[in-house]
Coordinates of C-alpha atoms and ligand atoms in Angstrom, one line a residue:
M1 CA 0.0 0.0 0.0
T2 CA 1.5 3.4 -0.9
Q3 CA 0.0 6.6 0.5
L4 CA 0.3 9.6 -1.8
T5 CA -1.2 13.0 -2.1
A6 CA -2.1 14.3 -5.5
A7 CA -4.1 17.3 -6.5
G8 CA -5.2 17.7 -2.8
L9 CA -6.4 14.1 -2.5
T10 CA -4.7 11.6 -0.1
L11 CA -5.0 8.1 -1.5
E12 CA -3.9 4.6 -0.5
L13 CA -2.8 3.0 -3.7
G14 CA -2.5 -0.8 -3.7
P15 CA 0.6 -2.4 -5.2
D16 CA -0.9 -4.7 -7.8
G17 CA -3.1 -4.5 -10.8
P18 CA -3.7 -1.8 -13.5
L19 CA -3.6 1.8 -12.2
T20 CA -7.2 2.4 -13.2
Q21 CA -8.4 -0.3 -10.8
R22 CA -6.0 0.7 -8.1
L23 CA -7.2 4.3 -8.3
A24 CA -10.9 3.3 -8.4
T25 CA -10.3 1.1 -5.3
A26 CA -8.5 3.9 -3.4
L27 CA -11.3 6.4 -4.2
R28 CA -14.0 3.9 -3.3
D29 CA -12.3 3.2 0.0
A30 CA -11.9 6.9 0.7
V31 CA -15.7 7.4 0.1
R32 CA -16.6 4.4 2.3
A33 CA -14.3 5.6 5.1
G34 CA -15.7 9.1 4.9
S35 CA -12.4 10.8 4.1
L36 CA -14.0 11.9 0.9
A37 CA -17.2 13.4 2.3
P38 CA -20.6 13.6 0.5
G39 CA -20.6 16.6 -1.9
A40 CA -16.8 16.9 -2.0
A41 CA -15.6 17.8 -5.5
L42 CA -12.9 15.6 -7.1
P43 CA -10.0 17.2 -8.8
P44 CA -10.3 17.7 -12.6
S45 CA -9.2 14.5 -14.3
R46 CA -6.5 16.4 -16.3
L47 CA -4.9 17.7 -13.1
L48 CA -5.0 14.5 -11.2
A49 CA -3.6 12.6 -14.2
A50 CA -0.7 15.1 -14.4
E51 CA 0.1 14.7 -10.7
L52 CA -0.1 11.0 -10.8
G53 CA 2.0 10.9 -14.0
C54 CA -0.5 8.9 -16.0
S55 CA -2.8 9.4 -18.9
R56 CA -6.0 11.3 -18.4
W57 CA -7.9 8.2 -19.6
V58 CA -6.8 6.3 -16.5
V59 CA -8.5 8.9 -14.3
T60 CA -11.7 9.3 -16.4
E61 CA -12.0 5.5 -16.4
A62 CA -11.7 5.3 -12.6
Y63 CA -14.2 8.2 -12.1
G64 CA -16.5 6.6 -14.7
Q65 CA -16.5 3.3 -12.9
L66 CA -17.4 4.8 -9.5
V67 CA -20.1 6.9 -11.1
A68 CA -21.6 3.7 -12.5
E69 CA -21.3 2.1 -9.0
G70 CA -23.1 5.0 -7.4
Y71 CA -20.2 6.4 -5.3
L72 CA -19.7 9.6 -7.4
Q73 CA -21.9 11.7 -9.6
A74 CA -20.9 13.6 -12.7
T75 CA -22.8 16.6 -14.0
T76 CA -21.9 17.9 -17.4
G77 CA -19.9 21.1 -17.2
S78 CA -19.1 20.8 -13.5
A79 CA -16.8 18.8 -11.2
T80 CA -17.4 15.2 -10.4
T81 CA -18.6 15.0 -6.8
V82 CA -19.1 12.4 -4.1
R83 CA -22.6 11.2 -3.8
D84 CA -24.5 11.2 -0.5
L85 CA -24.9 7.5 0.1
G86 CA -27.3 8.1 3.0
G87 CA -25.6 5.5 5.1
V88 CA -25.8 2.9 2.3
A89 CA -22.6 1.6 0.8
P90 CA -23.4 0.5 -2.7
L91 CA -21.9 -2.8 -3.9
G92 CA -18.8 -2.6 -6.0
P93 CA -18.7 -4.7 -9.2
L94 CA -18.4 -8.4 -8.6
G95 CA -14.8 -9.4 -8.6
P96 CA -12.2 -10.7 -6.2
P97 CA -12.5 -9.2 -2.7
P98 CA -9.8 -6.6 -2.0
S99 CA -7.0 -8.6 -0.5
R100 CA -4.7 -6.9 2.0
P101 CA -1.3 -8.1 0.8
R102 CA 0.7 -9.6 3.6
P103 CA 3.8 -7.6 4.6
R104 CA 7.0 -8.5 2.8
Y105 CA 8.7 -9.3 6.1
D106 CA 5.9 -11.2 7.8
L107 CA 6.6 -11.8 11.5
T108 CA 3.0 -12.2 12.4
P109 CA 2.5 -15.3 14.5
G110 CA -0.1 -18.1 13.8
F111 CA 0.8 -18.7 10.1
G112 CA 2.5 -21.7 8.7
D113 CA 4.4 -21.7 5.4
V114 CA 1.7 -22.5 2.8
S115 CA 4.3 -22.0 0.0
M116 CA 5.7 -25.4 1.1
F117 CA 2.2 -27.1 0.7
P118 CA 2.8 -30.5 -1.0
R119 CA 0.5 -29.8 -3.9
T120 CA 1.4 -32.9 -6.0
R121 CA 1.1 -35.3 -3.1
W122 CA -2.2 -33.8 -1.9
L123 CA -3.6 -34.0 -5.4
E124 CA -2.6 -37.6 -5.7
A125 CA -4.0 -38.4 -2.2
Y126 CA -7.3 -36.7 -3.0
R127 CA -7.5 -38.4 -6.5
R128 CA -7.1 -41.8 -4.8
A129 CA -9.7 -40.9 -2.2
V130 CA -12.2 -40.0 -4.9
M131 CA -11.4 -42.9 -7.2
D132 CA -10.8 -45.7 -4.8
R133 CA -13.4 -45.2 -2.1
P134 CA -16.7 -47.0 -2.3
T135 CA -19.6 -45.2 -4.0
A136 CA -21.7 -45.3 -0.8
M137 CA -19.2 -42.8 0.7
L138 CA -20.5 -40.2 -1.8
A139 CA -23.8 -40.1 0.2
D140 CA -22.1 -39.9 3.5
R141 CA -21.8 -36.8 5.7
S142 CA -20.5 -38.7 8.6
P143 CA -18.7 -36.7 11.3
V144 CA -16.4 -39.6 12.0
G145 CA -15.2 -40.6 8.5
T146 CA -14.4 -44.2 7.6
L147 CA -13.0 -46.6 10.1
S148 CA -9.9 -47.1 8.0
A149 CA -9.1 -43.4 7.8
R150 CA -9.7 -43.1 11.6
T151 CA -7.4 -46.0 12.3
V152 CA -4.6 -44.4 10.2
L153 CA -5.0 -41.2 12.2
T154 CA -5.1 -42.9 15.6
D155 CA -2.0 -44.9 14.7
Y156 CA -0.2 -41.7 13.7
L157 CA -1.3 -39.8 16.9
L158 CA 0.0 -42.7 19.0
R159 CA 3.3 -42.7 17.1
A160 CA 3.8 -39.0 17.0
R161 CA 2.0 -37.7 20.1
Q162 CA 1.7 -40.8 22.4
V163 CA -2.1 -40.3 22.3
R164 CA -4.0 -43.2 23.8
E165 CA -7.3 -43.9 22.1
D166 CA -9.0 -46.2 19.7
P167 CA -10.6 -45.2 16.5
T168 CA -14.1 -45.0 18.1
Q169 CA -13.0 -42.0 20.1
V170 CA -12.2 -39.8 17.1
V171 CA -14.6 -37.1 15.8
I172 CA -13.5 -35.3 12.7
T173 CA -14.0 -31.6 12.4
T174 CA -13.0 -28.6 10.3
G175 CA -10.3 -27.5 12.7
A176 CA -9.3 -26.9 16.3
G177 CA -11.6 -23.9 16.6
A178 CA -14.6 -25.9 15.4
S179 CA -13.7 -28.7 17.8
V180 CA -13.5 -26.4 20.8
G181 CA -16.8 -24.7 19.8
W182 CA -18.6 -28.1 19.5
I183 CA -17.1 -29.6 22.7
S184 CA -18.1 -26.4 24.5
R185 CA -21.7 -26.8 23.3
V186 CA -21.7 -30.4 24.5
L187 CA -20.2 -29.4 27.9
H188 CA -22.8 -26.7 28.2
T189 CA -25.6 -29.3 27.9
L190 CA -23.8 -31.2 30.6
S191 CA -24.2 -28.2 32.9
H192 CA -20.8 -26.6 32.6
R193 CA -21.1 -22.8 32.5
R194 CA -17.5 -21.5 32.9
I195 CA -14.2 -22.4 31.3
G196 CA -10.6 -21.7 32.5
V197 CA -8.5 -20.3 29.7
E198 CA -4.8 -19.5 29.6
D199 CA -4.0 -15.8 29.9
P200 CA -2.4 -14.9 27.4
S201 CA -3.8 -17.2 24.7
W202 CA -5.1 -17.1 21.1
S203 CA -8.5 -15.6 21.0
G204 CA -9.5 -17.8 18.1
L205 CA -10.1 -20.8 20.3
R206 CA -11.3 -19.3 23.6
D207 CA -13.8 -17.1 21.7
T208 CA -15.5 -20.2 20.2
A209 CA -16.0 -21.5 23.8
E210 CA -17.5 -18.2 24.8
R211 CA -19.8 -18.2 21.8
A212 CA -21.0 -21.7 22.9
G213 CA -22.1 -20.1 26.2
L214 CA -19.2 -20.8 28.5
E215 CA -17.9 -17.8 30.5
M216 CA -14.1 -17.4 30.2
V217 CA -12.1 -17.4 33.4
P218 CA -8.5 -16.2 32.8
I219 CA -5.8 -18.4 34.4
G220 CA -2.2 -17.1 34.5
V221 CA 0.8 -18.7 32.8
D222 CA 4.4 -18.5 34.0
D223 CA 7.6 -20.2 33.0
Q224 CA 6.2 -23.6 34.1
G225 CA 3.1 -23.1 32.0
L226 CA -0.5 -22.8 33.3
R227 CA -0.7 -21.8 37.0
V228 CA -2.8 -24.8 37.9
R229 CA -3.3 -23.7 41.5
E230 CA -5.3 -20.7 40.3
L231 CA -8.0 -23.1 39.2
D232 CA -8.7 -23.7 42.9
D233 CA -9.9 -20.1 43.3
H234 CA -12.8 -20.9 41.0
P235 CA -14.7 -23.9 42.4
D236 CA -17.3 -23.6 39.7
V237 CA -14.8 -24.1 36.9
R238 CA -14.5 -27.7 35.9
V239 CA -13.2 -27.3 32.3
V240 CA -9.9 -25.8 31.2
L241 CA -8.6 -25.1 27.7
C242 CA -4.8 -25.1 27.4
T243 CA -1.7 -25.7 25.2
P244 CA 0.4 -28.0 27.4
T245 CA 3.0 -29.0 24.8
H246 CA 3.9 -25.5 23.6
Q247 CA 2.0 -22.6 25.2
F248 CA 0.7 -20.1 22.7
P249 CA 2.0 -17.4 22.7
L250 CA 4.6 -17.6 25.5
G251 CA 6.3 -20.7 24.1
V252 CA 6.7 -22.6 27.4
A253 CA 5.9 -26.2 28.1
L254 CA 3.7 -27.3 31.0
S255 CA 6.3 -28.6 33.6
P256 CA 6.1 -32.3 34.6
D257 CA 4.9 -31.3 38.1
R258 CA 2.2 -29.1 36.7
R259 CA 1.1 -31.8 34.3
L260 CA 0.4 -34.1 37.2
E261 CA -1.2 -31.3 39.2
L262 CA -3.5 -30.5 36.4
I263 CA -4.6 -34.1 36.0
K264 CA -5.1 -34.4 39.8
W265 CA -7.2 -31.2 39.7
A266 CA -9.4 -32.7 36.9
D267 CA -9.8 -35.9 38.9
R268 CA -10.7 -34.0 42.0
V269 CA -13.4 -31.8 40.5
D270 CA -14.6 -34.4 38.0
G271 CA -13.4 -32.0 35.3
V272 CA -12.3 -31.9 31.6
I273 CA -9.1 -30.7 30.2
I274 CA -9.2 -29.5 26.5
E275 CA -5.7 -30.0 25.2
D276 CA -5.0 -27.8 22.1
D277 CA -2.2 -29.8 20.5
Y278 CA -1.3 -26.9 18.2
D279 CA 2.1 -27.0 16.5
A280 CA 3.2 -29.9 18.7
E281 CA 5.0 -31.5 15.8
F282 CA 7.6 -28.7 15.7
R283 CA 10.2 -29.1 18.3
Y284 CA 13.9 -28.4 17.3
D285 CA 16.1 -29.3 20.3
R286 CA 14.6 -32.7 21.1
R287 CA 11.5 -34.8 20.6
P288 CA 8.4 -33.1 21.6
V289 CA 6.9 -34.1 25.0
G290 CA 4.0 -36.5 24.6
S291 CA 0.4 -35.3 24.8
L292 CA -1.3 -34.9 28.2
Q293 CA -4.1 -37.0 26.7
G294 CA -1.7 -40.0 26.8
M295 CA -1.4 -39.6 30.6
A296 CA -5.1 -39.2 31.3
P297 CA -7.3 -40.3 28.4
D298 CA -10.4 -40.2 30.7
R299 CA -9.9 -36.6 31.5
V300 CA -8.5 -35.0 28.4
V301 CA -10.1 -34.0 25.1
L302 CA -7.3 -33.6 22.6
V303 CA -7.9 -31.2 19.6
G304 CA -5.7 -31.0 16.6
S305 CA -5.8 -30.0 13.0
V306 CA -3.7 -29.7 9.9
S307 CA -4.0 -25.9 9.9
Q308 CA -0.3 -25.4 10.8
S309 CA 1.1 -28.4 8.9
L310 CA -0.8 -28.3 5.6
G311 CA -2.8 -25.1 5.8
P312 CA -6.1 -23.8 7.2
M313 CA -7.7 -24.1 3.7
I314 CA -7.7 -27.9 4.0
N315 CA -10.3 -27.6 6.8
V316 CA -9.5 -30.9 8.5
G317 CA -9.2 -31.3 12.3
W318 CA -10.0 -33.9 14.9
A319 CA -11.1 -34.2 18.5
I320 CA -10.2 -37.3 20.6
L321 CA -12.8 -37.7 23.3
P322 CA -12.8 -39.8 26.5
Q323 CA -15.0 -42.9 26.2
W324 CA -17.5 -41.6 28.8
L325 CA -18.0 -38.4 26.8
I326 CA -18.5 -40.4 23.6
M327 CA -21.1 -42.5 25.5
R328 CA -22.9 -39.4 26.7
I329 CA -22.9 -37.9 23.3
L330 CA -24.3 -41.1 21.7
A331 CA -26.8 -41.5 24.5
D332 CA -28.1 -37.9 24.3
G333 CA -27.9 -38.0 20.5
L334 CA -26.0 -34.7 20.5
D335 CA -25.4 -33.3 17.1
A336 CA -21.7 -33.4 16.3
G337 CA -21.9 -30.2 14.2
T338 CA -20.4 -29.9 10.8
G339 CA -17.6 -32.1 9.8
P340 CA -15.1 -31.5 7.0
S341 CA -15.4 -33.1 3.6
V342 CA -15.0 -36.8 4.2
F343 CA -12.8 -36.9 1.1
G344 CA -10.5 -34.3 2.7
F345 CA -10.1 -36.6 5.7
E346 CA -9.6 -39.6 3.5
A347 CA -6.9 -37.8 1.5
L348 CA -5.2 -36.9 4.8
S349 CA -5.2 -40.5 5.8
I350 CA -3.7 -41.5 2.5
M351 CA -1.0 -38.8 3.0
I352 CA -0.2 -40.3 6.4
A353 CA -0.3 -43.9 5.3
E354 CA 2.1 -43.3 2.4
G355 CA 4.5 -41.5 4.7
W356 CA 4.0 -38.2 2.7
Y357 CA 2.6 -36.3 5.7
E358 CA 5.5 -37.0 8.0
R359 CA 8.0 -36.3 5.2
H360 CA 6.4 -32.9 4.7
L361 CA 6.5 -32.3 8.5
R362 CA 10.2 -33.1 8.4
A363 CA 10.8 -30.6 5.6
L364 CA 8.8 -27.9 7.5
R365 CA 10.7 -28.7 10.7
T366 CA 14.1 -28.3 9.0
S367 CA 13.1 -25.0 7.5
Y368 CA 11.5 -23.5 10.6
R369 CA 14.4 -24.5 12.7
R370 CA 16.8 -22.7 10.3
R371 CA 14.5 -19.6 10.3
R372 CA 14.4 -19.6 14.1
E373 CA 18.2 -19.9 14.4
N374 CA 18.7 -17.1 11.9
L375 CA 16.3 -14.9 13.7
V376 CA 17.8 -15.5 17.1
S377 CA 21.3 -14.7 15.7
A378 CA 20.0 -11.5 14.0
I379 CA 18.2 -10.4 17.2
T380 CA 21.3 -11.1 19.4
A381 CA 23.5 -9.1 17.0
M382 CA 21.2 -6.2 16.2
L383 CA 19.0 -5.9 19.3
P384 CA 21.3 -6.9 22.2
D385 CA 19.0 -5.1 24.7
C386 CA 16.0 -7.4 23.8
T387 CA 15.5 -10.7 25.6
I388 CA 14.3 -13.7 23.7
S389 CA 12.2 -16.4 25.4
G390 CA 10.1 -19.4 24.4
M391 CA 11.4 -22.9 23.7
A392 CA 13.0 -24.0 20.4
A393 CA 9.7 -25.1 19.0
G394 CA 6.7 -24.0 17.0
T395 CA 6.8 -21.0 14.8
Q396 CA 7.0 -18.1 17.2
L397 CA 9.3 -16.6 19.8
I398 CA 8.9 -13.8 22.4
M399 CA 11.1 -10.8 22.2
E400 CA 11.0 -8.6 25.3
L401 CA 11.7 -4.9 24.6
P402 CA 13.9 -2.7 26.7
Q403 CA 12.1 -0.7 29.5
G404 CA 10.2 2.4 28.3
V405 CA 9.8 1.4 24.7
D406 CA 6.3 2.0 23.4
V407 CA 5.2 -1.4 21.9
A408 CA 2.2 0.0 20.0
A409 CA 4.5 2.6 18.4
V410 CA 7.0 -0.1 17.4
V411 CA 4.2 -2.2 15.8
R412 CA 3.0 0.8 13.9
R413 CA 6.4 1.9 12.7
A414 CA 7.3 -1.7 11.7
A415 CA 4.1 -1.8 9.6
G416 CA 5.3 1.3 7.8
N417 CA 8.5 -0.6 7.2
D418 CA 6.7 -3.5 5.6
V419 CA 7.2 -5.7 8.7
G420 CA 4.2 -7.4 10.3
V421 CA 4.5 -8.2 14.0
A422 CA 2.2 -8.6 16.9
P423 CA 2.4 -7.1 20.4
L424 CA 2.2 -9.7 23.2
D425 CA -0.7 -7.9 24.8
R426 CA -2.9 -8.7 21.8
Y427 CA -3.3 -12.1 23.4
R428 CA -4.0 -11.0 27.0
L429 CA -7.2 -11.0 29.0
A430 CA -6.2 -9.6 32.3
A431 CA -2.6 -10.7 32.9
D432 CA 0.2 -8.3 33.6
L433 CA 2.6 -8.9 30.8
P434 CA 6.0 -7.5 29.9
S435 CA 6.4 -5.1 26.9
A436 CA 7.1 -7.7 24.3
L437 CA 6.5 -8.7 20.7
V438 CA 5.5 -12.1 19.5
I439 CA 7.7 -12.9 16.5
G440 CA 6.3 -15.5 14.1
Y441 CA 8.5 -17.1 11.4
G442 CA 6.1 -19.6 9.8
N443 CA 5.4 -17.1 7.0
L444 CA 8.7 -15.4 6.8
R445 CA 10.6 -16.4 3.7
E446 CA 13.9 -18.0 4.5
D447 CA 16.8 -15.6 3.9
R448 CA 14.7 -12.6 4.9
E449 CA 15.4 -12.9 8.6
N450 CA 18.3 -10.4 8.8
E451 CA 16.4 -7.8 6.7
A452 CA 13.3 -8.3 8.8
I453 CA 15.1 -7.8 12.1
G454 CA 17.1 -4.9 10.7
R455 CA 13.8 -3.1 9.8
L456 CA 12.3 -4.1 13.2
A457 CA 15.4 -2.7 14.9
A458 CA 14.9 0.6 13.1
A459 CA 11.3 0.7 14.2
I460 CA 12.4 0.1 17.8
R461 CA 15.0 2.8 17.7
G462 CA 12.5 5.3 16.2
A463 CA 9.8 4.5 18.7
Ligands
LIG1 C1 -3.1 -21.6 19.6 C2 -3.7 -22.1 18.3 N1 -4.4 -23.3 18.4 C3 -5.0 -23.8 17.2 C4 -4.9 -23.1 16.0 C5 -5.5 -23.8 14.8 O1 -6.8 -23.5 14.8 P1 -7.7 -24.2 13.6 O2 -7.4 -25.6 13.5 O3 -9.1 -23.8 13.9 O4 -7.2 -23.5 12.3 C6 -4.2 -21.9 15.9 C7 -4.1 -21.2 14.7 O5 -3.4 -20.2 14.5 C8 -3.6 -21.4 17.1 O6 -2.9 -20.2 17.1

């Protein structure tokens, strides 16, 4: 996005596409945002064209398009003016929605590298799922998929995450968010009204629990992970949502003592732990710790998805439920909500069975590890006053800023430098957090780490 002023107009011109379209979009956005007020006269096309350094035709075309859409009005012999929309924003022409380009140096957390998506393998797996599976499957909208696909998944989860289950305990969903929303609805019907959530944590999951009717109760996190004892301050809380293997965003693991404490808490209150197994496959210094579910399959619901490994567009996730919960769901006939395309799940099971999924994970792991090492070296060299924390895992690290630096100003200045980054307090509910940035490297192209940190350092110096 380039901001420029021409003939008295301030416009945000996008980087891609023909200039006529970019100009029309900038003008339309300005009218919608109110920075071009009803009745305002646009500069004569000749003048605007001269200042933009383009042909007059470009400007008359853009004006003409917005007149046709109803944003502007043209009267012969006088200036083109902004129409009074009376609070109604007319629809633009049908076309691709305006996409905000991601920053060139993208340190925003929560994104995996979709440019590494194994297109050929996925296509082959999907082709086989469509060609080889029985015709009856075409009529199926089962939330559990086929037994063979579920068995492949449970074998994989046992191998990779030490998850203890059998295929009857799997429900397939469109992702971790969908799983948490659905489980929260089920728990609501079982009289749960409040849910403990990590503070800080990703709003994407906890909000789905809230939308399902559970009130959120923030529970603090320290260098040992979730502060389990705080749960005792809330006797009416018997469900907790957490990321034991790799806390998002702080990047700590739940310590062995706290793992046991949490399971004991759940036993004592007859509670449920929802384990978000997000990015657990990515640990760089040693094997990831096994899932909490493997230690307490009767107390833990494990949710996972391929959003971080293949991409959120695949829309495949799973929930592994304790037997008693499955029994309740079956007995009460509770609706499992919307599952993903059964073919999508079948294709994933073929990717796993062929070894393609784990090969892809290895490639991602190698690349993410390198990015992390390069980022850590760059930060150590260029920002020696900043402190890095978070395990060598996942796709994000925490960078604490020196005292007195205004985090919001850093984020703003970084954005102006084409660097996307998130402040730690974006993930907070009530906790007191240090002034820090969450630096994601899932979507940062390898070899851009030094430039990204150089630009971020400039934003910090200028803030
Ligand atoms: C902490 C956390 N859990 C889970 C997910 C994945 O959610 P979903 O499977 O709904 O895409 C994300 C995605 O960014 C996340 O940040």
